Coordinates of C-alpha atoms and ligand atoms in Angstrom, one line a residue:
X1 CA -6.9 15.0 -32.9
X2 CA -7.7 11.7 -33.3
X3 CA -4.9 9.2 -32.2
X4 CA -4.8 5.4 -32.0
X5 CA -3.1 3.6 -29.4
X6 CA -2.0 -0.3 -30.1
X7 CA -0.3 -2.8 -27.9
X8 CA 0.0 -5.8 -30.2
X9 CA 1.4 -9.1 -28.7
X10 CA 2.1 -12.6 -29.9
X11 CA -1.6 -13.8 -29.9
X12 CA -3.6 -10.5 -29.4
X13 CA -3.7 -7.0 -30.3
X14 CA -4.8 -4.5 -27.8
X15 CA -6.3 -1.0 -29.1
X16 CA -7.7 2.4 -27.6
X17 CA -8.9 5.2 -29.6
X18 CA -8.1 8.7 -28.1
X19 CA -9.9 12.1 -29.0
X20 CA -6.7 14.6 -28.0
X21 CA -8.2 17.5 -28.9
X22 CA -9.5 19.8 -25.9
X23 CA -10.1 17.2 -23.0
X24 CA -8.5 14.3 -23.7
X25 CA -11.0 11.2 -23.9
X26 CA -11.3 7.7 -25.1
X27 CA -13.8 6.8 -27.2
X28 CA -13.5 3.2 -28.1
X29 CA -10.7 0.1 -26.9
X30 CA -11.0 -3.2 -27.2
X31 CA -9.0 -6.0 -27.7
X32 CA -8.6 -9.2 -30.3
X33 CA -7.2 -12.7 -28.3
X34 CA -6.1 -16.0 -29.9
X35 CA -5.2 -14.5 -33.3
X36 CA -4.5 -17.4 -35.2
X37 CA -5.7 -19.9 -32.9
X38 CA -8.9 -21.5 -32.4
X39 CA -11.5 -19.4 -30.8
X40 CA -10.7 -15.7 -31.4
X41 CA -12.8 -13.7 -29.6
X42 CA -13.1 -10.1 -30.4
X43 CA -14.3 -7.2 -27.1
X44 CA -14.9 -3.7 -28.2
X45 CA -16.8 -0.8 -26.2
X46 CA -17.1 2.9 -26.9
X47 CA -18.2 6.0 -24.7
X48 CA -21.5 5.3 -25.4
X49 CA -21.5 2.3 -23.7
X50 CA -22.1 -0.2 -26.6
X51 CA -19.7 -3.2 -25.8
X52 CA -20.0 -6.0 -28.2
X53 CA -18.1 -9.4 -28.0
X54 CA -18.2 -11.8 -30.7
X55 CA -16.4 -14.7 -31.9
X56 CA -14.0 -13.8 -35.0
X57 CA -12.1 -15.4 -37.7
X58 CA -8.7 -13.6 -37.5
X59 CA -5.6 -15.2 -38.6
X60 CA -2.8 -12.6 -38.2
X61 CA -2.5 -9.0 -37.1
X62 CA -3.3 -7.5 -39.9
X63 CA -6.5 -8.8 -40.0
X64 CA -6.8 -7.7 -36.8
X65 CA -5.9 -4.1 -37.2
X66 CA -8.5 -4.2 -40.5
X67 CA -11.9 -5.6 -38.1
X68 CA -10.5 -2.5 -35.4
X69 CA -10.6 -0.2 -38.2
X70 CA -13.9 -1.3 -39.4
X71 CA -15.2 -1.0 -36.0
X72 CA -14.0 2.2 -35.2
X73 CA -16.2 3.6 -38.4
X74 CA -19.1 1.1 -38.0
X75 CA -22.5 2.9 -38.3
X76 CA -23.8 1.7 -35.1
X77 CA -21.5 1.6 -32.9
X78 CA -18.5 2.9 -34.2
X79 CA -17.0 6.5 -33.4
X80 CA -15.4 7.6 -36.4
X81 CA -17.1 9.1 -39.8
X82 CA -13.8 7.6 -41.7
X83 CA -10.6 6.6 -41.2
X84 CA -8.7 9.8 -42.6
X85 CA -9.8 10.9 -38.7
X86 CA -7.1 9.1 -37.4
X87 CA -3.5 11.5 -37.2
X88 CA -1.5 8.7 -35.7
X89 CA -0.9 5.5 -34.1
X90 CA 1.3 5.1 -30.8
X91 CA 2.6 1.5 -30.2
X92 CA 4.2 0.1 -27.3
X93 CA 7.0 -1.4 -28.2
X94 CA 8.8 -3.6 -25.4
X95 CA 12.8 -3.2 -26.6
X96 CA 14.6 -0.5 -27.8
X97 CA 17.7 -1.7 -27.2
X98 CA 20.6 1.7 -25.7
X99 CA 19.6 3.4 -29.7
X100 CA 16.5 4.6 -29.0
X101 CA 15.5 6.2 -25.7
X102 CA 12.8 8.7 -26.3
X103 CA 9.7 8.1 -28.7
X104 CA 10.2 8.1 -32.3
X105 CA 8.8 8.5 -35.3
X106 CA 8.7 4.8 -36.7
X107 CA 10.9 4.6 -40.0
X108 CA 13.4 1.8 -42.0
X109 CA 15.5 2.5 -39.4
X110 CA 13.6 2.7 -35.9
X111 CA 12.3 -0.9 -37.8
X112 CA 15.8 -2.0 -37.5
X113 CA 16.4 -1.2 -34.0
X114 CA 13.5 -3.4 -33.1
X115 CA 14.4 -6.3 -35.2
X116 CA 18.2 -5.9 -33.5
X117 CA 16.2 -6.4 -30.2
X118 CA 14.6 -9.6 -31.0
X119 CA 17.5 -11.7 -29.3
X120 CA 17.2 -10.0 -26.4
X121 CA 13.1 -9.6 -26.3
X122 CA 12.3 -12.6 -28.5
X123 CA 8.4 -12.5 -27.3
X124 CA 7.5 -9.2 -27.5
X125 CA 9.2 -7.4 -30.7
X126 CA 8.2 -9.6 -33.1
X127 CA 4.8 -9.3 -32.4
X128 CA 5.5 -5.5 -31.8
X129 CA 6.7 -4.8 -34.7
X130 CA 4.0 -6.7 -37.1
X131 CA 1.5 -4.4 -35.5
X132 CA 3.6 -1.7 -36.9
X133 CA 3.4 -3.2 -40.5
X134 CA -0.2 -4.4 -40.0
X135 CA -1.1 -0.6 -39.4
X136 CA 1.5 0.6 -42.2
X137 CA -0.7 -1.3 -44.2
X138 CA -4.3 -0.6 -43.0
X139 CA -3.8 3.0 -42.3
X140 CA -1.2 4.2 -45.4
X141 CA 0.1 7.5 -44.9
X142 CA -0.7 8.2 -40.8
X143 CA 2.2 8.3 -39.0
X144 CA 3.2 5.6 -36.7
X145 CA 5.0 6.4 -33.3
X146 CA 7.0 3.6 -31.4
X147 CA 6.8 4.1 -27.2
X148 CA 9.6 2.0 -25.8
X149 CA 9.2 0.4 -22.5
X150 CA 12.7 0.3 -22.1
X151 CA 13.2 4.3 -22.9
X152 CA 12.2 5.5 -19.4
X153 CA 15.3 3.7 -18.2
X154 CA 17.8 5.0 -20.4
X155 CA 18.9 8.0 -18.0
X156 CA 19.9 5.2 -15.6
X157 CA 23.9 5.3 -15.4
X158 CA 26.7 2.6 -15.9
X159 CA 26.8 2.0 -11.9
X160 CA 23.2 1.2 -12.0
X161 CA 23.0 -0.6 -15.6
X162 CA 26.7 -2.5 -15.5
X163 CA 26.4 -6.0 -14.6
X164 CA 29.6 -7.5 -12.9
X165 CA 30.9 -9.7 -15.9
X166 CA 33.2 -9.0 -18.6
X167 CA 33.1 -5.4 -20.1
X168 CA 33.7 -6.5 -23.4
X169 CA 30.1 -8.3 -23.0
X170 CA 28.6 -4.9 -22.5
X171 CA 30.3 -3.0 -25.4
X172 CA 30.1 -5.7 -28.1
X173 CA 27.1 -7.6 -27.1
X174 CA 25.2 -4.9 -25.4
X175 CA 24.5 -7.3 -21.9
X176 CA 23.3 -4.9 -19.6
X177 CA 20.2 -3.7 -17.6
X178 CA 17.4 -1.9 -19.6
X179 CA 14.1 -2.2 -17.4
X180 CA 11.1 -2.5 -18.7
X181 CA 7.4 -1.0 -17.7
X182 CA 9.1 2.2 -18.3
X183 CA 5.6 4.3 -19.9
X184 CA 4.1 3.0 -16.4
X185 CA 6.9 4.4 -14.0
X186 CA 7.1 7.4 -16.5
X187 CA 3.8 8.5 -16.3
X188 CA 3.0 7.3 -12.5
X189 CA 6.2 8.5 -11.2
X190 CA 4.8 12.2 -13.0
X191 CA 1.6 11.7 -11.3
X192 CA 3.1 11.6 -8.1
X193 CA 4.8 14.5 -8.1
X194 CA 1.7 16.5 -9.4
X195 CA 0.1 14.9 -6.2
X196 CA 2.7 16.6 -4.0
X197 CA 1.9 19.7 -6.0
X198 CA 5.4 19.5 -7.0
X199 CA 7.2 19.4 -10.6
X200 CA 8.6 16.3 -11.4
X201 CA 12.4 18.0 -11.7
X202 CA 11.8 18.4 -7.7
X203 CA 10.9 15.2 -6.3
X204 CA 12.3 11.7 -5.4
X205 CA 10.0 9.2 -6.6
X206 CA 9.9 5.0 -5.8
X207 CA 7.6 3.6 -8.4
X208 CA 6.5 0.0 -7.1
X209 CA 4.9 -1.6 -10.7
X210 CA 3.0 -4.7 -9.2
X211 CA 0.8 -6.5 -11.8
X212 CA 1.8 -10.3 -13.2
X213 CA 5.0 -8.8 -14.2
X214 CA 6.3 -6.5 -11.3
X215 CA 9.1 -4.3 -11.4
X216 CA 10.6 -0.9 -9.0
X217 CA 12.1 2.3 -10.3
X218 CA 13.8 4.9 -8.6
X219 CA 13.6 8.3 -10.0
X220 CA 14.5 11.3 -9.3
X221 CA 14.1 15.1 -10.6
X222 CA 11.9 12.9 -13.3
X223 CA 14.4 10.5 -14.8
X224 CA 14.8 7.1 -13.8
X225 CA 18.0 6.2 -11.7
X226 CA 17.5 2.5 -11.1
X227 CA 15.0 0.1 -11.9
X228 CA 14.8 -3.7 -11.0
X229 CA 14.4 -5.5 -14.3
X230 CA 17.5 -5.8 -16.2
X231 CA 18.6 -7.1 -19.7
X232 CA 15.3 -8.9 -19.6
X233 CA 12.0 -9.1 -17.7
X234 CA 13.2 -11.6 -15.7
X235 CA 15.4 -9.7 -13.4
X236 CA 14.1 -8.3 -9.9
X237 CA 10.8 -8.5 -8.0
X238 CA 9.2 -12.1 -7.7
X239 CA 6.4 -11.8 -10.1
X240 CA 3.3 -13.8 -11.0
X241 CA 5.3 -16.5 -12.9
X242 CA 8.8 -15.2 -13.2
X243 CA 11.3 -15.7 -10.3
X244 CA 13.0 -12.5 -10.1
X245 CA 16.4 -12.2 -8.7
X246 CA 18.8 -15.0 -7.3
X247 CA 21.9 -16.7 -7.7
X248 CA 23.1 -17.3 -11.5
X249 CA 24.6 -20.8 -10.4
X250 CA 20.7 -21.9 -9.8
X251 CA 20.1 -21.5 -13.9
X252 CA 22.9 -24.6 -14.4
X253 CA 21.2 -26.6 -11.4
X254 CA 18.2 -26.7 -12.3
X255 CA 19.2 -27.8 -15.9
X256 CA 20.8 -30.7 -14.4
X257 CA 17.6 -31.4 -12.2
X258 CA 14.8 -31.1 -15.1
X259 CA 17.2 -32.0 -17.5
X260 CA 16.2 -28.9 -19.6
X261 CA 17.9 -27.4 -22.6
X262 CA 18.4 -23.5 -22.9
X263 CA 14.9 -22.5 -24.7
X264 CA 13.6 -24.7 -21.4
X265 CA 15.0 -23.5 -19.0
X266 CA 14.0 -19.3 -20.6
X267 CA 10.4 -21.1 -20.0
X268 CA 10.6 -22.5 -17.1
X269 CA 12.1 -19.3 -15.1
X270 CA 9.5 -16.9 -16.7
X271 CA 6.1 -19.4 -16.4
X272 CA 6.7 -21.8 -13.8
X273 CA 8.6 -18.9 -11.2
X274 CA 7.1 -16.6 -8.8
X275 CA 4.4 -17.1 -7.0
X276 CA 3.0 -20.1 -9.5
X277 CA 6.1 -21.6 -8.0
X278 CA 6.4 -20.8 -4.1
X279 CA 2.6 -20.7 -3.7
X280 CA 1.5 -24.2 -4.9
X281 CA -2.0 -23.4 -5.5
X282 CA -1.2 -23.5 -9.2
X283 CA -2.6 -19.8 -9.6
X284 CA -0.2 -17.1 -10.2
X285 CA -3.3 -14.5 -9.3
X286 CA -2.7 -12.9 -5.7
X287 CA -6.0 -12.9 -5.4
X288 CA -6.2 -16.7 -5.2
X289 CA -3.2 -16.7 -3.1
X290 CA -4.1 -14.2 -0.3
X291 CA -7.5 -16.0 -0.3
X292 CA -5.8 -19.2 0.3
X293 CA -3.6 -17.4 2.9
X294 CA -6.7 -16.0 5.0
X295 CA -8.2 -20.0 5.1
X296 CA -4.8 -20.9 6.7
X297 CA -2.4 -21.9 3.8
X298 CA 0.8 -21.7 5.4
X299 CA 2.9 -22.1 2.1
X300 CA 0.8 -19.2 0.6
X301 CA 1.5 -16.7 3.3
X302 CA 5.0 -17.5 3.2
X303 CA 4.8 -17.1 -0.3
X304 CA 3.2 -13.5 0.0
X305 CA 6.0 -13.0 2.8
X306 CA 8.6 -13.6 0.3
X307 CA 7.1 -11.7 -2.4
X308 CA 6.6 -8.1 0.0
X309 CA 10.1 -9.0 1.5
X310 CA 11.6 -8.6 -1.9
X311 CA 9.8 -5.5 -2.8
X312 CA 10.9 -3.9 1.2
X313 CA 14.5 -5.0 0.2
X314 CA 14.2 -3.0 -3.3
X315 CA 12.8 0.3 -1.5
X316 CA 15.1 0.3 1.0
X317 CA 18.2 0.0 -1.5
X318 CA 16.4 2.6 -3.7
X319 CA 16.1 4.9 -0.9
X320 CA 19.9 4.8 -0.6
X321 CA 20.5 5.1 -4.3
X322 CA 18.5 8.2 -4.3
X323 CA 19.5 9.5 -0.7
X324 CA 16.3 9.9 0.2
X325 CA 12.5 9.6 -0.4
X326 CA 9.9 12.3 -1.1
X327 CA 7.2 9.6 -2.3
X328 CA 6.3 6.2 -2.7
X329 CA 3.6 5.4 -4.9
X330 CA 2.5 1.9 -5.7
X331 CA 0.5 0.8 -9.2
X332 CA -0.8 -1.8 -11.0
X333 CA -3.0 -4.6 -10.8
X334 CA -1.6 -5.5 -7.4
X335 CA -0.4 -2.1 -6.1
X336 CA -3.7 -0.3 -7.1
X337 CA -5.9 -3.1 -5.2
X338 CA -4.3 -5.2 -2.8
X339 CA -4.3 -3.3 0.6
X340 CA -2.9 -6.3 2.3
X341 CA 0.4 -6.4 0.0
X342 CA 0.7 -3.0 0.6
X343 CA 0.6 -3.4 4.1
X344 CA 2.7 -6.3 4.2
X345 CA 5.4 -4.1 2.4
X346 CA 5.4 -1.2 4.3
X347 CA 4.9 -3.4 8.2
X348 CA 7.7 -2.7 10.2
X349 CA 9.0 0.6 7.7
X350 CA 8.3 3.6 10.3
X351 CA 12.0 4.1 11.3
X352 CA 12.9 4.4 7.6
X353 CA 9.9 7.1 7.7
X354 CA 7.1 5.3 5.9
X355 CA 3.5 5.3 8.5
X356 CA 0.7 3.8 6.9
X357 CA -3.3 5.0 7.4
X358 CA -4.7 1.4 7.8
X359 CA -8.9 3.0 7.0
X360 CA -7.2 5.2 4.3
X361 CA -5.1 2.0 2.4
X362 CA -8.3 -0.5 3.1
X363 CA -10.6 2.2 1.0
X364 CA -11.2 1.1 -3.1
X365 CA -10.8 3.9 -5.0
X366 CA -9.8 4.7 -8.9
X367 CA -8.8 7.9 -7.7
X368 CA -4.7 8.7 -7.3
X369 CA -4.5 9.3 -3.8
X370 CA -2.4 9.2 -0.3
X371 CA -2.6 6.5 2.0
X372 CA 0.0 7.9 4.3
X373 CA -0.7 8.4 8.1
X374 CA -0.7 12.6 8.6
X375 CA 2.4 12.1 10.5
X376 CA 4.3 9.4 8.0
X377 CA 8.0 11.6 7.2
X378 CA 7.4 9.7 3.7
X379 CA 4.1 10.5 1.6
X380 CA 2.3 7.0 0.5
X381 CA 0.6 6.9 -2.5
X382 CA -1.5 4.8 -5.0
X383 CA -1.8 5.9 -8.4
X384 CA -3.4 4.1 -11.3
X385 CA -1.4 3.7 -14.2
X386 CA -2.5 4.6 -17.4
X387 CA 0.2 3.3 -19.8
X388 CA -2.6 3.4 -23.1
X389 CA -3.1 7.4 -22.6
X390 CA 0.9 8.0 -21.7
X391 CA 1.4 6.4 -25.4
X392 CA -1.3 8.8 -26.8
X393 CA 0.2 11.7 -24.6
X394 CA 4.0 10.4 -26.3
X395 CA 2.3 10.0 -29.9
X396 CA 0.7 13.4 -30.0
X397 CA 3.7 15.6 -28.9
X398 CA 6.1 13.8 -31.6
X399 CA 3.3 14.5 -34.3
X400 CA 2.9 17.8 -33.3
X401 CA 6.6 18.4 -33.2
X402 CA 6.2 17.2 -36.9
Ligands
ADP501 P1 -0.3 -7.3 -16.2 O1 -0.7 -6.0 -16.9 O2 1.2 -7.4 -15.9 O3 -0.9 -8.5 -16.8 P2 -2.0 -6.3 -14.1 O4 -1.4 -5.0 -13.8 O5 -3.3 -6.3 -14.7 O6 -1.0 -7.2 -14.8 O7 -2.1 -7.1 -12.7 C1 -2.6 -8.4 -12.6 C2 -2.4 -8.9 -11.2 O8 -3.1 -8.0 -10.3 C3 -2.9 -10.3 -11.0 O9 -1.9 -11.1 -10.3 C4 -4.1 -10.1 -10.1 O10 -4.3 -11.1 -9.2 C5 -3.7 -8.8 -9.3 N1 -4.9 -8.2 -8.7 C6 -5.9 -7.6 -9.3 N2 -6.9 -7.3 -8.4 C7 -6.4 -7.7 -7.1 C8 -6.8 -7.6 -5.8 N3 -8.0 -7.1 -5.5 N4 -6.0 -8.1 -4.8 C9 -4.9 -8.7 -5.1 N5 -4.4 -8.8 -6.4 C10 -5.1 -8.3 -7.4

């Protein structure tokens, strides 16, 4: 069964076609930047190795979802015969607010769940949900299947999602934490358990998400207890550009400093934050930074400091919330590749029971695998997320529940 995955955000639209059938493969992905600006670009490869990049006139998603389409069936490098291959289309959508917490067949509805969201996720369902209509449109009649990053999270309870404010905020307005990356923890926070050789229902799981945006669950027996975003991305881990926890009365200070209005001040905590911010290298990229930190920058290791300090704080309050640890397994751009976060997280952890293997988390791999010491109480893991086939995986079991 042929399914299509698509991540569609304000200026680009991200796709991935899946064969489900048998062994589950990819045959094409791609993706279609500055739609509607100057200078849309357009990548596309398949299993055959064909990647072709070329310059596109695309002024809106719809479009975009039409030149995907006619790539996917193209005779020379496209990997479809027709159209009427593909079953359905899984998209990730960021919010689903507390209605929807599993995937779900998109309908009027599910469309008006998402448009409820857009106060509280005002850059991603927008462009989420015109990816739905764009495929509506280009693909009549295949069924469409929202994944919500926030559904992962619902099983978290009131102690864990209440803020401490006003309860009639939570039950009339709905102010409360969601978390996002939710496919990600779901489907790495599975993957660790099958690395134990365990079933999820068995295991205690931390989940350290570390790309641009970062973000920790805590899960055990498979569902999500905790997590460390909270009504929005904001919330949490310090992050490439967003600064992450800290005290509410900074929000009015800063205001008064910058002399910012509300939409300004939204912008400044979730561009000019994190590690853009404490570094001052203007690059939010680790890469840059721990470069900059090995040639002596002071103010970039600090910066690093502060960034694994937060995450240690998080695992060690997680470890409590779930009274205990069977696994930690780190993902994402940052937590697949840089050893020397990971080391800078875990430095000084042995009496909590966490020993790192020093050759075993310097090694590059794709692979899922351990970089505990043999004698660590605590298994240590890396595990590459895969949130494009966890969507697929999502799509294809509520389609064949159909
Ligand atoms: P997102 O999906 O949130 O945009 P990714 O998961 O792709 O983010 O992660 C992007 C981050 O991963 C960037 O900050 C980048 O610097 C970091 N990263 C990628 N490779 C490395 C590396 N080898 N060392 C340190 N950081 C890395």
């Amino acid at each position: 069964m042929i399914i299509l995955v698509i991540n569609a955000g304000s200026s680009s639209v991200k796709f991935t076609c899946f064969d489900m059938s048998g062994e589950k493969k990819v045959l094409a992905g791609g993706l279609i930047e500055r739609i509607g600006i100057e200078g849309t670009s357009m990548k596309y490869t398949n299993n055959k190795g064909d990647v072709i990049k070329a310059e596109v006139a695309v002024k809106d998603a719809q479009e975009a979802v039409k030149l995907i389409s006619e790539n996917l069936i193209d005779p020379k490098h496209g990997v479809l015969k027709s159209l009427d291959e593909v079953k359905a289309i899984g998209h990730r959508v960021v919010h689903g607010g507390e209605k929807i917490t599993d995937p779900v067949l998109i309908d009027d509805s599910v469309k008006a769940t998402i448009r409820d969201c857009f106060s509280i996720a005002p850059l991603h369902n927008p462009p989420n949900l015109t990816g739905i209509e764009a495929c509506e449109a280009v693909f009549p009649g295949v069924p469409n299947v929202g994944v919500f990053d926030t559904a992962f999270h619902s099983t978290m309870p009131p102690h864990a999602f209440l803020y401490g404010i006003p309860y009639d905020l939570y039950e009339e307005h709905k102010i409360r934490r969601y978390g996002f990356h939710g496919t990600s923890h779901a489907y790495v926070s599975r993957q660790a358990a099958a690395l134990l050789g365990s079933k999820p229902e068995d295991v205690k799981v931390i989940v350290c998400h570390l790309g641009n945006g970062g973000s920790i669950s805590a899960v055990d027996g498979g569902k999500c207890q905790d997590t460390s975003m909270g009504l929005t991305p904001l919330e949490g881990l310090i992050m490439g550009t967003r600064c992450g926890d800290m005290d509410p009365a900074i929000v009015w200070n800063v205001m008064n400093i910058k002399k910012l209005d509300t939409a300004g001040i939204d912008s400044f905590f979730n561009k000019k934050c994190g590690m853009l911010g404490l570094a001052g290298i203007n690059s939010s990229d680790l890469r840059d930074i721990e470069e900059a930190h090995l040639a002596g920058n002071k103010q970039c290791t600090q910066a690093l400091e502060t960034y694994a300090y937060r995450i240690k704080k998080y695992i060690g309050a997680y470890m409590a919330a779930l009274g205990g640890l069977d696994i930690l397994a780190f993902t994402a751009g940052v937590g697949e590749n840089s050893n020397t976060m990971r080391e800078m997280v875990l430095k000084g952890m042995a009496g909590l029971g966490f020993k790192l293997d020093k050759d075993k988390n310097d090694v590059r791999s794709p692979e899922a695998r351990f970089i505990n010491a043999s004698d660590s109480r605590i298994k240590i893991a890396v595990i590459p997320t895969d949130e494009e086939q966890e969507i697929a995986g999502q799509t294809l079991a509520i389609v064949s529940k159909k």
